[in-house]
CSV table of C-alpha atoms in Angstrom, one decimal:
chain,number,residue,atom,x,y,z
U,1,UNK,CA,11.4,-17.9,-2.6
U,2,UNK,CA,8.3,-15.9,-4.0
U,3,UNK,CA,9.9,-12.2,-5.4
U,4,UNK,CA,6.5,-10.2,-4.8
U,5,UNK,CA,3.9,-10.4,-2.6
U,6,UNK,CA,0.7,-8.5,-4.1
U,7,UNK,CA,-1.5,-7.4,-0.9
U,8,UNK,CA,-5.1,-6.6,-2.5
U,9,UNK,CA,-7.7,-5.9,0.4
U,10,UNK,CA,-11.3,-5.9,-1.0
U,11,UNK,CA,-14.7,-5.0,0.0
U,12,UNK,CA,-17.6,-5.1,-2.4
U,13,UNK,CA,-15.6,-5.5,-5.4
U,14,UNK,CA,-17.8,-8.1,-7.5
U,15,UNK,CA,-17.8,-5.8,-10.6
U,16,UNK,CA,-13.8,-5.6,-10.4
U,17,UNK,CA,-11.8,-8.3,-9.1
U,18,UNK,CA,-11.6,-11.0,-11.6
U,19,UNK,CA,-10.2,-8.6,-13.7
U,20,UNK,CA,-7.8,-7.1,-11.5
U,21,UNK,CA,-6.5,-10.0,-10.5
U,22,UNK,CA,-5.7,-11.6,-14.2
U,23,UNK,CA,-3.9,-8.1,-14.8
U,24,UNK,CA,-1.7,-8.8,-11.8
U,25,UNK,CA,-1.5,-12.1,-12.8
U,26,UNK,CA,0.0,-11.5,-16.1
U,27,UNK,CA,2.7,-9.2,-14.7
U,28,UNK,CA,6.1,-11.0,-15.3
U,29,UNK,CA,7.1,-11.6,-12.0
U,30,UNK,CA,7.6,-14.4,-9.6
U,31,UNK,CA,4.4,-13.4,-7.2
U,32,UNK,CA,2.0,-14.0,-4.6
U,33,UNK,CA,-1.4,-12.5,-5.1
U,34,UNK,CA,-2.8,-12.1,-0.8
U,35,UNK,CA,-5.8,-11.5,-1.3
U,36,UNK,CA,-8.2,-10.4,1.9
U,37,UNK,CA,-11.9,-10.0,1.9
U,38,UNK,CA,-13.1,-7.4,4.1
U,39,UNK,CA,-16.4,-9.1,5.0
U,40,UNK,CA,-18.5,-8.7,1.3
U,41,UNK,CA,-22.0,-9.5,0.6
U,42,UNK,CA,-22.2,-8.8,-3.1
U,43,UNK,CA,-20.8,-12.2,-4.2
U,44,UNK,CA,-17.5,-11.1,-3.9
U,45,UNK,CA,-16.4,-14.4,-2.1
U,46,UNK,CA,-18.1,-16.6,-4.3
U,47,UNK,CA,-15.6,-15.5,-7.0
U,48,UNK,CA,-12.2,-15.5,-5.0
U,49,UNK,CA,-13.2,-19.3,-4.4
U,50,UNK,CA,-13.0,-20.1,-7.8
U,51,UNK,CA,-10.0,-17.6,-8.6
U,52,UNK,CA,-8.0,-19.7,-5.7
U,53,UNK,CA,-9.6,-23.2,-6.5
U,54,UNK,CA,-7.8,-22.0,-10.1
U,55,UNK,CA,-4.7,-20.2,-9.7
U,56,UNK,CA,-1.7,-21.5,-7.4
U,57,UNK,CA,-0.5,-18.0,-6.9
U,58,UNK,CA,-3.9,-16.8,-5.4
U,59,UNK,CA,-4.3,-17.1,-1.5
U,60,UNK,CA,-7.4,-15.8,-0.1
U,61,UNK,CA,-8.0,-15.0,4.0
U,62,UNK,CA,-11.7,-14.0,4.6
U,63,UNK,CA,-12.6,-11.4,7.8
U,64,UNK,CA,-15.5,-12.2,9.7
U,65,UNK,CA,-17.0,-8.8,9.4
U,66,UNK,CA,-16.3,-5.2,7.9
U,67,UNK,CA,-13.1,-3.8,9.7
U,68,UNK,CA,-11.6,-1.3,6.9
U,69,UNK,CA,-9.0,-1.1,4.5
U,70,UNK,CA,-6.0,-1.0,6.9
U,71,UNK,CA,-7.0,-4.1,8.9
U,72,UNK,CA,-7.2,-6.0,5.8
U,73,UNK,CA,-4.1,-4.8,4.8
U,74,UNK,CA,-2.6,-5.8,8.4
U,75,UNK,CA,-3.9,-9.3,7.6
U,76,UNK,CA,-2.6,-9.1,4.5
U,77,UNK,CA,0.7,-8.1,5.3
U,78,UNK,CA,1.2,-10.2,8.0
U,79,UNK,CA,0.9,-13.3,5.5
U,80,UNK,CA,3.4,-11.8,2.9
U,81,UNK,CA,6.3,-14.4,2.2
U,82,UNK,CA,7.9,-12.1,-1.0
U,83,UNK,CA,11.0,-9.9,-1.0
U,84,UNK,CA,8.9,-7.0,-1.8
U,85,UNK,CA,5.0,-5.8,-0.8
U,86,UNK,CA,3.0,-4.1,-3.0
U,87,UNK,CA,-0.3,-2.8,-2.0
U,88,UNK,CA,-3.4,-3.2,-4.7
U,89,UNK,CA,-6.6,-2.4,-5.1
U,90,UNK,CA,-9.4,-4.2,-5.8
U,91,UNK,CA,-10.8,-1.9,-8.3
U,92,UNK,CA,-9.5,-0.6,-11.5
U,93,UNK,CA,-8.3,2.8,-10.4
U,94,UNK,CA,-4.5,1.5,-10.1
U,95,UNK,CA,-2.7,-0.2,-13.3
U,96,UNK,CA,-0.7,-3.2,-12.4
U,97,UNK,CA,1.1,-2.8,-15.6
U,98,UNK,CA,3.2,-0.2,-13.6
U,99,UNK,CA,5.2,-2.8,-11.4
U,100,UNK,CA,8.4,-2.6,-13.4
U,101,UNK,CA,8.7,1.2,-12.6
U,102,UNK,CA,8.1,1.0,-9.0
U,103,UNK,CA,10.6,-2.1,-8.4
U,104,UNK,CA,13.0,-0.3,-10.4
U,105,UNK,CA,14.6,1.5,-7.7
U,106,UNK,CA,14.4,-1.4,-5.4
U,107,UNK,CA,15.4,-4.4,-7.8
U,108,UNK,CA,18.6,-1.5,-7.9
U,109,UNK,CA,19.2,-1.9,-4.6
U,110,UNK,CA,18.6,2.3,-4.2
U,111,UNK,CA,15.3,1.9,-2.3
U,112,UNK,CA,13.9,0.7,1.0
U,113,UNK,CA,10.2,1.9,-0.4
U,114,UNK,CA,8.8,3.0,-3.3
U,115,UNK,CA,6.0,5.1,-3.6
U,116,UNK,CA,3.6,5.4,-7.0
U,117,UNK,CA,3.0,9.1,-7.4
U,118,UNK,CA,-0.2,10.2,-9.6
U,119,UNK,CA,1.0,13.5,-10.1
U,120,UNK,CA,4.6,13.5,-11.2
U,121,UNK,CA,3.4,13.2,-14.5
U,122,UNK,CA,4.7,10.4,-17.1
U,123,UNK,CA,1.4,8.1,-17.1
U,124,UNK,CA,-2.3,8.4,-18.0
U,125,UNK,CA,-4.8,9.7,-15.6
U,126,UNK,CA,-8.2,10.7,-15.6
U,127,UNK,CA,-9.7,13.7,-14.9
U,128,UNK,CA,-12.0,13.8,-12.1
U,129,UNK,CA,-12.7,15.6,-8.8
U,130,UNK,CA,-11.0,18.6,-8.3
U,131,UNK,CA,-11.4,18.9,-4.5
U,132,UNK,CA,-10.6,15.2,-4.0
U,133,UNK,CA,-7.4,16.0,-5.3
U,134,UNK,CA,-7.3,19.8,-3.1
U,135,UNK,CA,-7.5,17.7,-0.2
U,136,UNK,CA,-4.8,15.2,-1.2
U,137,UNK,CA,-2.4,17.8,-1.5
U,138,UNK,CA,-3.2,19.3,1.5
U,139,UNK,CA,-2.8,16.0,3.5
U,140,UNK,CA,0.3,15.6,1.8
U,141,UNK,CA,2.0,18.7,2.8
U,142,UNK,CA,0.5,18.1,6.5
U,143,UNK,CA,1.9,14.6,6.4
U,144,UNK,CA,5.4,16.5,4.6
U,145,UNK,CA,5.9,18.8,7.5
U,146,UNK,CA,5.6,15.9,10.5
U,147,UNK,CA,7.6,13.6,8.6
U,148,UNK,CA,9.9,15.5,7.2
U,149,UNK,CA,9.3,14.0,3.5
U,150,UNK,CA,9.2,15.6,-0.1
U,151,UNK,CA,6.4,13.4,-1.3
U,152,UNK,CA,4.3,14.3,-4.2
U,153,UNK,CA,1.4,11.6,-3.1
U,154,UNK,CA,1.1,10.6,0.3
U,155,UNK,CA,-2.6,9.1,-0.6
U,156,UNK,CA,-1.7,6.6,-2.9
U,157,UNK,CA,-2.6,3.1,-3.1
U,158,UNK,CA,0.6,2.0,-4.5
U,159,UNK,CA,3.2,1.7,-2.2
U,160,UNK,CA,6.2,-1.0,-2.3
U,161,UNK,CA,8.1,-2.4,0.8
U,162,UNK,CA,11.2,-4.7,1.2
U,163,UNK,CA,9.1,-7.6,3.3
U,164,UNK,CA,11.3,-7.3,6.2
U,165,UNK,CA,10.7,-3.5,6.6
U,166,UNK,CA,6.7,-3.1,6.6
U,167,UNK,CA,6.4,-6.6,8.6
U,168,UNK,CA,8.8,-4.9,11.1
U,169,UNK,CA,6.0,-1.8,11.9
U,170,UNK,CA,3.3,-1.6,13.8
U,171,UNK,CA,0.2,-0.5,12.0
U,172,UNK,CA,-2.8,0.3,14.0
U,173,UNK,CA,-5.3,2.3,11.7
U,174,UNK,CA,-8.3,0.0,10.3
U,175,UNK,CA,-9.5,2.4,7.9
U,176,UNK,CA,-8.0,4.8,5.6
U,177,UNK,CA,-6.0,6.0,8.0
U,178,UNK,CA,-3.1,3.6,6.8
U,179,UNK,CA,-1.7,5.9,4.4
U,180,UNK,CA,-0.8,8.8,7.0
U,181,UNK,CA,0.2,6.4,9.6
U,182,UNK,CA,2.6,3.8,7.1
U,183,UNK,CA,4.3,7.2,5.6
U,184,UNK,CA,5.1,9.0,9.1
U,185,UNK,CA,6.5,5.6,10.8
U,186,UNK,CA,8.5,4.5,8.0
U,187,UNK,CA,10.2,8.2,7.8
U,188,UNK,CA,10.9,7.6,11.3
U,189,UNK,CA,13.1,4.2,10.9
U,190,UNK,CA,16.9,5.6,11.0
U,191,UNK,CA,18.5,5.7,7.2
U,192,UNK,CA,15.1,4.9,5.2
U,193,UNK,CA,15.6,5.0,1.6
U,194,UNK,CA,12.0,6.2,0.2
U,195,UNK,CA,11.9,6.6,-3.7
U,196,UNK,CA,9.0,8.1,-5.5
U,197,UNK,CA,8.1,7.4,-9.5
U,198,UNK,CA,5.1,8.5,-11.7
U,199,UNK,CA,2.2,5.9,-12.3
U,200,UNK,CA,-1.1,6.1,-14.2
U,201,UNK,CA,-4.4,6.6,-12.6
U,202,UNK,CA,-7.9,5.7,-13.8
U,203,UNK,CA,-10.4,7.0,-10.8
U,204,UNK,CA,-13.5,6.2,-10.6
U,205,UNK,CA,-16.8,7.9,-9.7
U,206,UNK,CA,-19.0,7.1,-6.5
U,207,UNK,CA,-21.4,5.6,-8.9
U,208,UNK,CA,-18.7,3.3,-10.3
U,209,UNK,CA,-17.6,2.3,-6.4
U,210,UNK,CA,-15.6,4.9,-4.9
U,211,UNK,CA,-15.6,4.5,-1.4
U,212,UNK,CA,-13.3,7.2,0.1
U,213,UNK,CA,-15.3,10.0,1.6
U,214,UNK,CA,-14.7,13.6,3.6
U,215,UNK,CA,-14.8,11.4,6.6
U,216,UNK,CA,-11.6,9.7,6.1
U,217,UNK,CA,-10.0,12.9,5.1
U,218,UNK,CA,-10.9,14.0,8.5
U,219,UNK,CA,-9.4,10.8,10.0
U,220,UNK,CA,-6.0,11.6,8.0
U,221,UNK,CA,-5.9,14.5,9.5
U,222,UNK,CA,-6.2,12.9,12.8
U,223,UNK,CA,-3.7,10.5,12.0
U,224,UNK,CA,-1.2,13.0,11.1
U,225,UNK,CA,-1.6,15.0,13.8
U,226,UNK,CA,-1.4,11.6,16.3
U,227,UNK,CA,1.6,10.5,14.5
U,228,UNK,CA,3.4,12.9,13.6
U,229,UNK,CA,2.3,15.6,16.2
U,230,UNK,CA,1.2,14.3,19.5
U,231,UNK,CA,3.1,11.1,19.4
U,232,UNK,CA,6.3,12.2,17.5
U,233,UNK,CA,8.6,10.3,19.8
U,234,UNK,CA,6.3,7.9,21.7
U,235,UNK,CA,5.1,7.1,17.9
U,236,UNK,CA,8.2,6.0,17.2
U,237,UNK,CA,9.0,3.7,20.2
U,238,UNK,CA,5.9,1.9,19.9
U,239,UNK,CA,5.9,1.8,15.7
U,240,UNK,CA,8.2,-1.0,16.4
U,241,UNK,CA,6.3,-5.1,16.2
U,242,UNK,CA,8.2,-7.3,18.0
U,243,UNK,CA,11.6,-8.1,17.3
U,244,UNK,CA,11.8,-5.5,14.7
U,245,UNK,CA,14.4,-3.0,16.8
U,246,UNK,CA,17.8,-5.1,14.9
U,247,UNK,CA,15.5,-4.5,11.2
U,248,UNK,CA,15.3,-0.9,11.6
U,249,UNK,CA,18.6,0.0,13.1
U,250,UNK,CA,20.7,-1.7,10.1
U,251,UNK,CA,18.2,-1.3,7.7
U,252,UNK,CA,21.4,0.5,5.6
U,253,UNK,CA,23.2,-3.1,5.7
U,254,UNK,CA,20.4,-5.2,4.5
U,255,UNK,CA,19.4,-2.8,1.7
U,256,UNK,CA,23.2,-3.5,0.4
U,257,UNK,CA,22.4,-7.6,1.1
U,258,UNK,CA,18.9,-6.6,-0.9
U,259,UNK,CA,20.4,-5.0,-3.6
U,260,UNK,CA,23.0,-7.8,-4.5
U,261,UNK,CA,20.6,-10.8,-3.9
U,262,UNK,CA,19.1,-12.6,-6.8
U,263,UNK,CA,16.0,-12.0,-7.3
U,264,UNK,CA,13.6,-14.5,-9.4
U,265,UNK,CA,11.8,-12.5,-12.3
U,266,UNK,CA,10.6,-14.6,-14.7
């Protein structure tokens, strides 16, 4: 059974993804790389044909059009066949070379999730747009209050699931959305065990490919407020995919089964 299933949604990311993926690649761990194409026109596609056609570990779903980050990364997720989900991006912001520090907690059997913080300190990170990171605060200590979590970094892209956990939740947003919506319902499931550890961060600039704007701030705080707020108990009925109800009420039990399984790190 594959140990790690690498979700990497991508849009646009010609200059970027070769490289990203033979980082990820050369992490030392028994892994998928599920890779989903958002609907690109830059030549993207062209090269994840050759990078499947070439590595076994590569598997590559196309989207007929645009729909966002967080409908790639339902696609995405939805094909996972690892233990454990990561989240990637396709650009160069995010180091895979931090992988061993957020399985830790969960190859220990402490954690149910695992979230990479950028500002606990303890890796690299370059120094860019001040409000940018004004407004992640901010959306973290919204997202805080309705979920009832001490996070440091609600916004980041790295985020690690046991499979059976993220697969279990029904995620709706198809844009950036994602990150308020995944942290509120997983705070919701009954006995969660969410770890937080320091990672590197290399952003980049607009000119370089950022994509996140003040528009999808404004959806986060939508989101919040819809999930945490206006929902807070209808949210969680309906955060449930089907089938999912026996996952979350003894996630305690199988994070004890997950802690003593074997897992296949090469």
């Amino acid at each position: 059974m594959t140990s790690l299933s690498v979700i990497m949604p991508c849009f646009n990311e010609k200059a970027t993804i070769e490289e990203v993926v033979a980082r990820v690649l050369e992490q030392p761990f028994d892994k998928e790389v599920v890779i989903v194409d958002d609907g690109s026109t830059d030549g993207t596609r062209d090269i994840l044909a050759r990078l499947a056609a070439r590595e076994p570990a590569v598997r590559v779903f196309l989207q007929d059009q645009n729909q966002g980050k967080g409908a790639a990364l339902r696609r995405g997720i939805s094909e996972a066949r690892g233990q454990f989900v990561l989240i990637q991006d396709a650009d160069l912001e995010y180091d895979p070379s931090d992988y061993k520090v957020l399985l830790a907690p969960l190859l220990s059997g402490k954690a149910d999730v695992v979230f990479g913080s950028r500002f606990q300190g303890g890796g690299q990170r370059r120094v860019l747009f001040f409000w940018h990171s004004v407004g992640n605060r901010v959306l973290t200590l919204l997202s805080n209050m309705v979920s009832d979590l001490n996070l440091s970094d609600m916004e980041t892209c790295y985020k690690v699931f046991r499979r059976e956990i993220i697969q279990s939740i029904l995620l709706e947003e198809n844009r950036f959305g994602f990150e308020p919506e995944i942290t509120i319902k997983l705070a919701r499931i009954p006995q969660i065990r969410i770890y937080e550890v320091p990672i590197s961060y290399q952003g980049r600039t607009y000119e370089e490919g950022k994509k996140i704007g003040a528009k999808d701030g404004f959806r986060a705080l939508y989101v919040i407020g819809k999930y945490g707020i206006v929902n807070r108990w209808k949210g969680y009925r309906h955060a449930l995919s089907p089938g999912s109800k026996e996952v979350h009420a003894n996630v305690r039990e199988g994070s004890a089964a997950n802690g003593a399984r074997e897992h296949k790190f090469e």
